[in-house]
PDB file of C-alpha atoms and ligand atoms in Angstrom:
ATOM      1  CA  UNK A 259      14.222  28.159 -94.087  1.00  0.00           C
ATOM      2  CA  UNK A 260      15.183  30.544 -97.051  1.00  0.00           C
ATOM      3  CA  UNK A 261      18.639  29.267 -98.081  1.00  0.00           C
ATOM      4  CA  UNK A 262      19.873  28.430-101.646  1.00  0.00           C
ATOM      5  CA  UNK A 263      21.401  24.853-102.096  1.00  0.00           C
ATOM      6  CA  UNK A 264      24.915  25.285-103.714  1.00  0.00           C
ATOM      7  CA  UNK A 265      27.577  22.545-104.457  1.00  0.00           C
ATOM      8  CA  UNK A 266      28.396  18.941-103.283  1.00  0.00           C
ATOM      9  CA  UNK A 267      30.435  19.148-100.418  1.00  0.00           C
ATOM     10  CA  UNK A 268      30.813  15.476-100.105  1.00  0.00           C
ATOM     11  CA  UNK A 269      29.058  12.217-101.492  1.00  0.00           C
ATOM     12  CA  UNK A 270      28.709   9.014 -99.088  1.00  0.00           C
ATOM     13  CA  UNK A 271      27.837   5.339 -99.757  1.00  0.00           C
ATOM     14  CA  UNK A 272      24.459   6.274 -99.029  1.00  0.00           C
ATOM     15  CA  UNK A 273      24.025  10.045 -98.732  1.00  0.00           C
ATOM     16  CA  UNK A 274      25.174  13.052-100.520  1.00  0.00           C
ATOM     17  CA  UNK A 275      25.637  16.907 -99.082  1.00  0.00           C
ATOM     18  CA  UNK A 276      25.430  20.172-100.651  1.00  0.00           C
ATOM     19  CA  UNK A 277      26.528  23.654 -99.038  1.00  0.00           C
ATOM     20  CA  UNK A 278      24.269  26.385 -98.775  1.00  0.00           C
ATOM     21  CA  UNK A 279      23.703  30.242 -98.979  1.00  0.00           C
ATOM     22  CA  UNK A 280      24.066  29.683 -94.842  1.00  0.00           C
ATOM     23  CA  UNK A 281      27.159  28.679 -93.488  1.00  0.00           C
ATOM     24  CA  UNK A 282      25.283  27.177 -90.633  1.00  0.00           C
ATOM     25  CA  UNK A 283      23.086  24.669 -92.501  1.00  0.00           C
ATOM     26  CA  UNK A 284      23.970  21.752 -95.883  1.00  0.00           C
ATOM     27  CA  UNK A 285      21.351  19.844 -97.417  1.00  0.00           C
ATOM     28  CA  UNK A 286      21.491  16.372 -97.296  1.00  0.00           C
ATOM     29  CA  UNK A 287      20.204  14.145-100.572  1.00  0.00           C
ATOM     30  CA  UNK A 288      19.571  10.407 -99.675  1.00  0.00           C
ATOM     31  CA  UNK A 289      20.016   8.128-102.415  1.00  0.00           C
ATOM     32  CA  UNK A 290      18.921   4.426-103.198  1.00  0.00           C
ATOM     33  CA  UNK A 291      22.581   3.310-103.028  1.00  0.00           C
ATOM     34  CA  UNK A 292      23.120   0.152-100.853  1.00  0.00           C
ATOM     35  CA  UNK A 293      26.419  -1.195 -99.664  1.00  0.00           C
ATOM     36  CA  UNK A 294      27.234  -4.042 -96.916  1.00  0.00           C
ATOM     37  CA  UNK A 295      30.440  -6.156 -95.836  1.00  0.00           C
ATOM     38  CA  UNK A 296      32.679  -2.618 -96.236  1.00  0.00           C
ATOM     39  CA  UNK A 297      31.582  -1.603 -99.917  1.00  0.00           C
ATOM     40  CA  UNK A 298      32.121  -5.246-101.310  1.00  0.00           C
ATOM     41  CA  UNK A 299      28.616  -5.810-101.902  1.00  0.00           C
ATOM     42  CA  UNK A 300      26.665  -2.935-103.678  1.00  0.00           C
ATOM     43  CA  UNK A 301      23.278  -2.445-104.973  1.00  0.00           C
ATOM     44  CA  UNK A 302      20.183  -0.116-104.854  1.00  0.00           C
ATOM     45  CA  UNK A 303      17.037  -0.975-102.965  1.00  0.00           C
ATOM     46  CA  UNK A 304      14.260   0.915-104.398  1.00  0.00           C
ATOM     47  CA  UNK A 305      12.895   4.104-102.502  1.00  0.00           C
ATOM     48  CA  UNK A 306      15.007   3.633 -99.494  1.00  0.00           C
ATOM     49  CA  UNK A 307      16.041   7.348-100.270  1.00  0.00           C
ATOM     50  CA  UNK A 308      12.812   8.137 -99.537  1.00  0.00           C
ATOM     51  CA  UNK A 309      11.684   6.436 -96.459  1.00  0.00           C
ATOM     52  CA  UNK A 310      15.437   6.819 -94.516  1.00  0.00           C
ATOM     53  CA  UNK A 311      14.679  10.300 -95.069  1.00  0.00           C
ATOM     54  CA  UNK A 312      11.347  10.459 -93.559  1.00  0.00           C
ATOM     55  CA  UNK A 313      11.724   8.189 -91.074  1.00  0.00           C
ATOM     56  CA  UNK A 314      14.625   9.856 -89.935  1.00  0.00           C
ATOM     57  CA  UNK A 315      12.994  13.224 -90.111  1.00  0.00           C
ATOM     58  CA  UNK A 316      10.185  11.966 -88.165  1.00  0.00           C
ATOM     59  CA  UNK A 317      12.372  10.139 -85.568  1.00  0.00           C
ATOM     60  CA  UNK A 318      14.869  13.053 -84.761  1.00  0.00           C
ATOM     61  CA  UNK A 319      11.797  15.082 -84.594  1.00  0.00           C
ATOM     62  CA  UNK A 320      10.841  13.231 -81.713  1.00  0.00           C
ATOM     63  CA  UNK A 321      14.157  12.950 -80.134  1.00  0.00           C
ATOM     64  CA  UNK A 322      14.143  16.492 -79.805  1.00  0.00           C
ATOM     65  CA  UNK A 323      10.946  16.790 -77.944  1.00  0.00           C
ATOM     66  CA  UNK A 324      12.725  14.899 -76.066  1.00  0.00           C
ATOM     67  CA  UNK A 325      15.455  16.800 -74.913  1.00  0.00           C
ATOM     68  CA  UNK A 326      17.896  15.286 -77.716  1.00  0.00           C
ATOM     69  CA  UNK A 327      19.806  17.661 -79.462  1.00  0.00           C
ATOM     70  CA  UNK A 328      19.947  17.036 -83.402  1.00  0.00           C
ATOM     71  CA  UNK A 329      21.032  18.053 -86.664  1.00  0.00           C
ATOM     72  CA  UNK A 330      16.998  18.181 -88.128  1.00  0.00           C
ATOM     73  CA  UNK A 331      16.082  21.763 -89.543  1.00  0.00           C
ATOM     74  CA  UNK A 332      13.651  20.801 -92.414  1.00  0.00           C
ATOM     75  CA  UNK A 333      12.848  18.767 -94.818  1.00  0.00           C
ATOM     76  CA  UNK A 334      12.852  19.850 -98.315  1.00  0.00           C
ATOM     77  CA  UNK A 335      10.864  16.979-100.013  1.00  0.00           C
ATOM     78  CA  UNK A 336      11.271  13.085-100.199  1.00  0.00           C
ATOM     79  CA  UNK A 337      14.991  12.848-100.469  1.00  0.00           C
ATOM     80  CA  UNK A 338      16.402  15.881 -98.921  1.00  0.00           C
ATOM     81  CA  UNK A 339      16.521  17.847 -95.698  1.00  0.00           C
ATOM     82  CA  UNK A 340      18.092  20.870 -94.691  1.00  0.00           C
ATOM     83  CA  UNK A 341      20.222  20.446 -91.179  1.00  0.00           C
ATOM     84  CA  UNK A 342      22.782  21.617 -89.008  1.00  0.00           C
ATOM     85  CA  UNK A 343      25.938  21.652 -90.337  1.00  0.00           C
ATOM     86  CA  UNK A 344      28.770  19.560 -88.022  1.00  0.00           C
ATOM     87  CA  UNK A 345      32.195  18.019 -88.182  1.00  0.00           C
ATOM     88  CA  UNK A 346      31.272  14.275 -87.559  1.00  0.00           C
ATOM     89  CA  UNK A 347      32.547  12.876 -83.983  1.00  0.00           C
ATOM     90  CA  UNK A 348      34.691  10.226 -85.782  1.00  0.00           C
ATOM     91  CA  UNK A 349      32.954   7.600 -83.219  1.00  0.00           C
ATOM     92  CA  UNK A 350      29.959   4.726 -84.472  1.00  0.00           C
ATOM     93  CA  UNK A 351      28.135   4.177 -81.590  1.00  0.00           C
ATOM     94  CA  UNK A 352      26.082   1.273 -81.448  1.00  0.00           C
ATOM     95  CA  UNK A 353      23.921   0.303 -78.896  1.00  0.00           C
ATOM     96  CA  UNK A 354      22.624  -3.449 -78.381  1.00  0.00           C
ATOM     97  CA  UNK A 355      19.378  -4.476 -77.131  1.00  0.00           C
ATOM     98  CA  UNK A 356      19.698  -8.368 -78.276  1.00  0.00           C
ATOM     99  CA  UNK A 357      22.228 -10.250 -79.823  1.00  0.00           C
ATOM    100  CA  UNK A 358      22.950 -10.017 -83.595  1.00  0.00           C
ATOM    101  CA  UNK A 359      25.394  -9.396 -86.335  1.00  0.00           C
ATOM    102  CA  UNK A 360      29.100  -8.811 -85.391  1.00  0.00           C
ATOM    103  CA  UNK A 361      28.218  -9.082 -81.860  1.00  0.00           C
ATOM    104  CA  UNK A 362      26.888 -12.913 -81.825  1.00  0.00           C
ATOM    105  CA  UNK A 363      29.860 -13.750 -84.395  1.00  0.00           C
ATOM    106  CA  UNK A 364      32.125 -12.204 -82.006  1.00  0.00           C
ATOM    107  CA  UNK A 365      30.918 -13.411 -78.694  1.00  0.00           C
ATOM    108  CA  UNK A 366      29.299 -16.964 -79.679  1.00  0.00           C
ATOM    109  CA  UNK A 367      25.645 -15.767 -78.170  1.00  0.00           C
ATOM    110  CA  UNK A 368      22.766 -16.622 -80.205  1.00  0.00           C
ATOM    111  CA  UNK A 369      21.227 -14.261 -82.430  1.00  0.00           C
ATOM    112  CA  UNK A 370      17.880 -13.613 -80.635  1.00  0.00           C
ATOM    113  CA  UNK A 371      19.567 -13.796 -77.215  1.00  0.00           C
ATOM    114  CA  UNK A 372      17.851 -11.078 -75.184  1.00  0.00           C
ATOM    115  CA  UNK A 373      20.205  -8.889 -73.224  1.00  0.00           C
ATOM    116  CA  UNK A 374      19.870  -7.480 -69.160  1.00  0.00           C
ATOM    117  CA  UNK A 375      20.921  -4.640 -69.992  1.00  0.00           C
ATOM    118  CA  UNK A 376      21.633  -2.511 -72.886  1.00  0.00           C
ATOM    119  CA  UNK A 377      25.074  -2.561 -74.701  1.00  0.00           C
ATOM    120  CA  UNK A 378      26.860   0.213 -75.939  1.00  0.00           C
ATOM    121  CA  UNK A 379      30.010   0.382 -78.263  1.00  0.00           C
ATOM    122  CA  UNK A 380      32.354   2.370 -80.151  1.00  0.00           C
ATOM    123  CA  UNK A 381      33.826   1.779 -83.495  1.00  0.00           C
ATOM    124  CA  UNK A 382      36.589   4.182 -85.078  1.00  0.00           C
ATOM    125  CA  UNK A 383      34.647   6.214 -88.463  1.00  0.00           C
ATOM    126  CA  UNK A 384      37.771   5.125 -91.178  1.00  0.00           C
ATOM    127  CA  UNK A 385      36.407   3.018 -93.858  1.00  0.00           C
ATOM    128  CA  UNK A 386      39.936   2.041 -95.026  1.00  0.00           C
ATOM    129  CA  UNK A 387      40.387   0.389 -91.521  1.00  0.00           C
ATOM    130  CA  UNK A 388      36.716  -1.249 -91.534  1.00  0.00           C
ATOM    131  CA  UNK A 389      35.076   0.627 -88.492  1.00  0.00           C
ATOM    132  CA  UNK A 390      37.254  -1.051 -86.138  1.00  0.00           C
ATOM    133  CA  UNK A 391      35.922  -1.872 -82.314  1.00  0.00           C
ATOM    134  CA  UNK A 392      37.380   0.542 -79.586  1.00  0.00           C
ATOM    135  CA  UNK A 393      36.729   1.591 -76.504  1.00  0.00           C
ATOM    136  CA  UNK A 394      36.340   4.929 -74.762  1.00  0.00           C
ATOM    137  CA  UNK A 395      40.330   4.894 -74.462  1.00  0.00           C
ATOM    138  CA  UNK A 396      41.391   5.009 -77.300  1.00  0.00           C
ATOM    139  CA  UNK A 397      39.279   7.931 -77.838  1.00  0.00           C
ATOM    140  CA  UNK A 398      40.854   9.653 -75.600  1.00  0.00           C
ATOM    141  CA  UNK A 399      44.058   8.982 -76.459  1.00  0.00           C
ATOM    142  CA  UNK A 400      43.560   9.369 -79.934  1.00  0.00           C
ATOM    143  CA  UNK A 401      41.466  12.501 -79.374  1.00  0.00           C
ATOM    144  CA  UNK A 402      39.138  11.638 -81.140  1.00  0.00           C
ATOM    145  CA  UNK A 403      36.504  13.295 -78.305  1.00  0.00           C
ATOM    146  CA  UNK A 404      36.917  14.451 -74.961  1.00  0.00           C
ATOM    147  CA  UNK A 405      35.619  12.738 -71.843  1.00  0.00           C
ATOM    148  CA  UNK A 406      33.357  14.978 -71.416  1.00  0.00           C
ATOM    149  CA  UNK A 407      31.766  14.435 -75.070  1.00  0.00           C
ATOM    150  CA  UNK A 408      32.366  10.744 -74.231  1.00  0.00           C
ATOM    151  CA  UNK A 409      30.119  11.300 -71.475  1.00  0.00           C
ATOM    152  CA  UNK A 410      27.549  13.507 -73.505  1.00  0.00           C
ATOM    153  CA  UNK A 411      27.303  10.833 -75.963  1.00  0.00           C
ATOM    154  CA  UNK A 412      27.227   7.717 -73.534  1.00  0.00           C
ATOM    155  CA  UNK A 413      24.326  10.040 -71.847  1.00  0.00           C
ATOM    156  CA  UNK A 414      22.337  10.368 -75.191  1.00  0.00           C
ATOM    157  CA  UNK A 415      22.595   7.270 -76.953  1.00  0.00           C
ATOM    158  CA  UNK A 416      20.910   5.216 -74.092  1.00  0.00           C
ATOM    159  CA  UNK A 417      18.210   8.251 -73.346  1.00  0.00           C
ATOM    160  CA  UNK A 418      17.857   7.894 -77.441  1.00  0.00           C
ATOM    161  CA  UNK A 419      16.850   4.072 -76.829  1.00  0.00           C
ATOM    162  CA  UNK A 420      14.622   4.059 -74.514  1.00  0.00           C
ATOM    163  CA  UNK A 421      13.007   6.374 -76.619  1.00  0.00           C
ATOM    164  CA  UNK A 422      13.204   4.640 -79.830  1.00  0.00           C
ATOM    165  CA  UNK A 423      12.713   1.111 -78.099  1.00  0.00           C
ATOM    166  CA  UNK A 424       9.021   2.774 -76.766  1.00  0.00           C
ATOM    167  CA  UNK A 425       8.414   4.227 -80.368  1.00  0.00           C
ATOM    168  CA  UNK A 426       8.928   1.328 -82.282  1.00  0.00           C
ATOM    169  CA  UNK A 427       7.142  -1.272 -80.171  1.00  0.00           C
ATOM    170  CA  UNK A 428       3.817   1.264 -80.454  1.00  0.00           C
ATOM    171  CA  UNK A 429       4.475  -0.252 -84.161  1.00  0.00           C
ATOM    172  CA  UNK A 430       5.236  -3.611 -82.903  1.00  0.00           C
ATOM    173  CA  UNK A 431       8.748  -3.648 -83.892  1.00  0.00           C
ATOM    174  CA  UNK A 432      11.547  -4.817 -81.620  1.00  0.00           C
ATOM    175  CA  UNK A 433      14.480  -2.546 -81.458  1.00  0.00           C
ATOM    176  CA  UNK A 434      17.450  -5.189 -81.562  1.00  0.00           C
ATOM    177  CA  UNK A 435      20.527  -2.626 -81.960  1.00  0.00           C
ATOM    178  CA  UNK A 436      21.499   0.584 -83.810  1.00  0.00           C
ATOM    179  CA  UNK A 437      24.516   2.891 -84.572  1.00  0.00           C
ATOM    180  CA  UNK A 438      24.466   6.626 -84.046  1.00  0.00           C
ATOM    181  CA  UNK A 439      26.977   9.738 -84.831  1.00  0.00           C
ATOM    182  CA  UNK A 440      27.026  12.605 -83.573  1.00  0.00           C
ATOM    183  CA  UNK A 441      28.739  16.148 -84.601  1.00  0.00           C
ATOM    184  CA  UNK A 442      30.443  18.838 -82.742  1.00  0.00           C
ATOM    185  CA  UNK A 443      28.408  22.317 -84.390  1.00  0.00           C
ATOM    186  CA  UNK A 444      30.918  25.493 -84.239  1.00  0.00           C
ATOM    187  CA  UNK A 445      30.837  26.002 -80.957  1.00  0.00           C
ATOM    188  CA  UNK A 446      31.326  22.488 -80.239  1.00  0.00           C
ATOM    189  CA  UNK A 447      27.855  21.732 -78.902  1.00  0.00           C
ATOM    190  CA  UNK A 448      26.984  17.761 -79.530  1.00  0.00           C
ATOM    191  CA  UNK A 449      24.408  16.977 -81.321  1.00  0.00           C
ATOM    192  CA  UNK A 450      22.988  13.972 -83.017  1.00  0.00           C
ATOM    193  CA  UNK A 451      23.313  13.729 -86.402  1.00  0.00           C
ATOM    194  CA  UNK A 452      23.818  11.231 -89.632  1.00  0.00           C
ATOM    195  CA  UNK A 453      20.574   9.041 -89.916  1.00  0.00           C
ATOM    196  CA  UNK A 454      18.059   6.783 -88.130  1.00  0.00           C
ATOM    197  CA  UNK A 455      16.964   4.215 -90.215  1.00  0.00           C
ATOM    198  CA  UNK A 456      16.069   0.524 -91.363  1.00  0.00           C
ATOM    199  CA  UNK A 457      19.665   0.850 -93.169  1.00  0.00           C
ATOM    200  CA  UNK A 458      21.296   2.012 -89.495  1.00  0.00           C
ATOM    201  CA  UNK A 459      19.030   0.068 -86.926  1.00  0.00           C
ATOM    202  CA  UNK A 460      17.992  -3.884 -87.043  1.00  0.00           C
ATOM    203  CA  UNK A 461      14.251  -3.607 -86.383  1.00  0.00           C
ATOM    204  CA  UNK A 462      12.604  -7.520 -86.054  1.00  0.00           C
ATOM    205  CA  UNK A 463       8.748  -7.803 -86.332  1.00  0.00           C
ATOM    206  CA  UNK A 464       7.603  -8.306 -82.383  1.00  0.00           C
ATOM    207  CA  UNK A 465       5.343 -11.366 -83.324  1.00  0.00           C
ATOM    208  CA  UNK A 466       7.181 -12.970 -86.274  1.00  0.00           C
ATOM    209  CA  UNK A 467      10.572 -11.882 -85.528  1.00  0.00           C
ATOM    210  CA  UNK A 468      10.603 -10.972 -89.127  1.00  0.00           C
ATOM    211  CA  UNK A 469      13.989  -8.588 -90.473  1.00  0.00           C
ATOM    212  CA  UNK A 470      12.557  -5.274 -91.302  1.00  0.00           C
ATOM    213  CA  UNK A 471      15.579  -4.134 -92.204  1.00  0.00           C
ATOM    214  CA  UNK A 472      19.299  -3.649 -94.446  1.00  0.00           C
ATOM    215  CA  UNK A 473      19.984  -7.618 -93.128  1.00  0.00           C
ATOM    216  CA  UNK A 474      17.712  -8.257 -95.806  1.00  0.00           C
ATOM    217  CA  UNK A 475      20.084  -6.900 -98.246  1.00  0.00           C
ATOM    218  CA  UNK A 476      23.037  -7.704 -96.214  1.00  0.00           C
ATOM    219  CA  UNK A 477      22.399 -11.407 -96.284  1.00  0.00           C
ATOM    220  CA  UNK A 478      20.707 -11.681 -99.693  1.00  0.00           C
ATOM    221  CA  UNK A 479      17.475 -12.577 -97.901  1.00  0.00           C
ATOM    222  CA  UNK A 480      15.721 -10.755-100.814  1.00  0.00           C
ATOM    223  CA  UNK A 481      11.860  -7.999-100.071  1.00  0.00           C
ATOM    224  CA  UNK A 482      14.267  -5.157 -98.355  1.00  0.00           C
ATOM    225  CA  UNK A 483      12.345  -2.886-100.443  1.00  0.00           C
ATOM    226  CA  UNK A 484       8.871  -4.019 -99.253  1.00  0.00           C
ATOM    227  CA  UNK A 485      10.382  -4.386 -95.531  1.00  0.00           C
ATOM    228  CA  UNK A 486      11.775  -0.673 -96.003  1.00  0.00           C
ATOM    229  CA  UNK A 487       7.992   0.393 -97.171  1.00  0.00           C
ATOM    230  CA  UNK A 488       6.452  -1.744 -94.296  1.00  0.00           C
ATOM    231  CA  UNK A 489       8.809   0.365 -91.501  1.00  0.00           C
ATOM    232  CA  UNK A 490       7.526   3.645 -92.704  1.00  0.00           C
ATOM    233  CA  UNK A 491       3.938   2.578 -92.856  1.00  0.00           C
ATOM    234  CA  UNK A 492       3.928   1.426 -89.361  1.00  0.00           C
ATOM    235  CA  UNK A 493       5.207   4.313 -88.332  1.00  0.00           C
ATOM    236  CA  UNK A 494       4.338   7.052 -90.350  1.00  0.00           C
ATOM    237  CA  UNK A 495       0.966   5.896 -91.455  1.00  0.00           C
TER     238      UNK A 495
HETATM  239  P1  TMP B 293      26.911  -4.952 -86.086  1.00  0.00           P
HETATM  240  O1  TMP B 293      26.117  -5.807 -85.467  1.00  0.00           O
HETATM  241  O2  TMP B 293      27.201  -5.177 -87.658  1.00  0.00           O
HETATM  242  O3  TMP B 293      28.067  -4.263 -85.409  1.00  0.00           O
HETATM  243  O4  TMP B 293      25.839  -3.806 -86.334  1.00  0.00           O
HETATM  244  C1  TMP B 293      25.334  -3.046 -85.356  1.00  0.00           C
HETATM  245  C2  TMP B 293      24.169  -2.022 -85.914  1.00  0.00           C
HETATM  246  O5  TMP B 293      24.981  -1.211 -86.359  1.00  0.00           O
HETATM  247  C3  TMP B 293      23.122  -2.512 -86.614  1.00  0.00           C
HETATM  248  O6  TMP B 293      22.064  -1.965 -86.361  1.00  0.00           O
HETATM  249  C4  TMP B 293      23.748  -2.379 -87.964  1.00  0.00           C
HETATM  250  C5  TMP B 293      24.056  -0.853 -87.444  1.00  0.00           C
HETATM  251  N1  TMP B 293      25.619  -0.650 -88.710  1.00  0.00           N
HETATM  252  C6  TMP B 293      25.771   0.520 -89.899  1.00  0.00           C
HETATM  253  O7  TMP B 293      24.788   1.455 -89.072  1.00  0.00           O
HETATM  254  N2  TMP B 293      26.424   0.587 -90.391  1.00  0.00           N
HETATM  255  C7  TMP B 293      27.341  -0.446 -90.076  1.00  0.00           C
HETATM  256  O8  TMP B 293      28.451   0.183 -91.120  1.00  0.00           O
HETATM  257  C8  TMP B 293      27.652  -1.341 -89.593  1.00  0.00           C
HETATM  258  C9  TMP B 293      28.700  -2.541 -89.854  1.00  0.00           C
HETATM  259  C10 TMP B 293      26.514  -1.588 -88.697  1.00  0.00           C
HETATM  260  N1  LIG B 294      29.211   0.034 -93.466  1.00  0.00           N
HETATM  261  C1  LIG B 294      28.778  -0.994 -94.592  1.00  0.00           C
HETATM  262  C2  LIG B 294      29.115  -1.332 -95.461  1.00  0.00           C
HETATM  263  O1  LIG B 294      29.483   0.160 -96.364  1.00  0.00           O
HETATM  264  C3  LIG B 294      27.280  -1.155 -94.443  1.00  0.00           C
HETATM  265  C4  LIG B 294      26.491  -1.822 -93.625  1.00  0.00           C
HETATM  266  O2  LIG B 294      26.582  -3.014 -93.233  1.00  0.00           O
HETATM  267  O3  LIG B 294      25.552  -1.146 -93.159  1.00  0.00           O
HETATM  268  O4  LIG B 294      29.364  -1.931 -96.575  1.00  0.00           O
END
């Protein structure tokens, strides 16, 4: 795609977003910066930006083939990708297959317990409020999304879970849980946005149970840079 990259529009904790000469397209730049516990812990994970860029792009292309519309347009290089410009729906959608993290803390269910059916959760995407847990009535009451949008987001999220579970298991990785964000195109169409990466998913080795994701960083366990490389190697060869 022939576009010129222009000024930075936004800088988040792990990515920067740049305008381009096409008003419907932005460029995402993936950094190695990592935060945990609401930005309380700050650090970097070597070459994380490369892994997250390449992995997220590959997974979004596979999802597109299965009928999920995504923001992916074109990978420019190791860290930069053109994506469709959206306004982000301020909901973090979490899908859980196995108990872990905040679910285990909240519910007193041991990490590693597999659920009978997958769980979908919403959080309100607001760092200053620490992304509080909400349900879909909050989203409707506060006009974060319409009922129709919530139905679309819910259907896409469960379908994405089925597709990703299979892709990961083929790489001997258990998909424990993950977080998705959706956006609206200028015509209102809902598409998958943000990223799918070891920052936003819990990946456990299907044989050993070893963590292959950002929990290594969040929990000060070490080895996160190597784990990210391992996930990339297993999925992209
Ligand atoms: P949780 O157990 O901490 O709620 O996390 C559930 C999933 O969501 C896990 O795969 C990590 C991901 N996640 C994010 O991508 N961003 C966040 O800010 C948090 C808290 C979790
Ligand atoms: N949202 C968290 C933070 O910024 C990151 C995470 O736990 O993935 O601290």
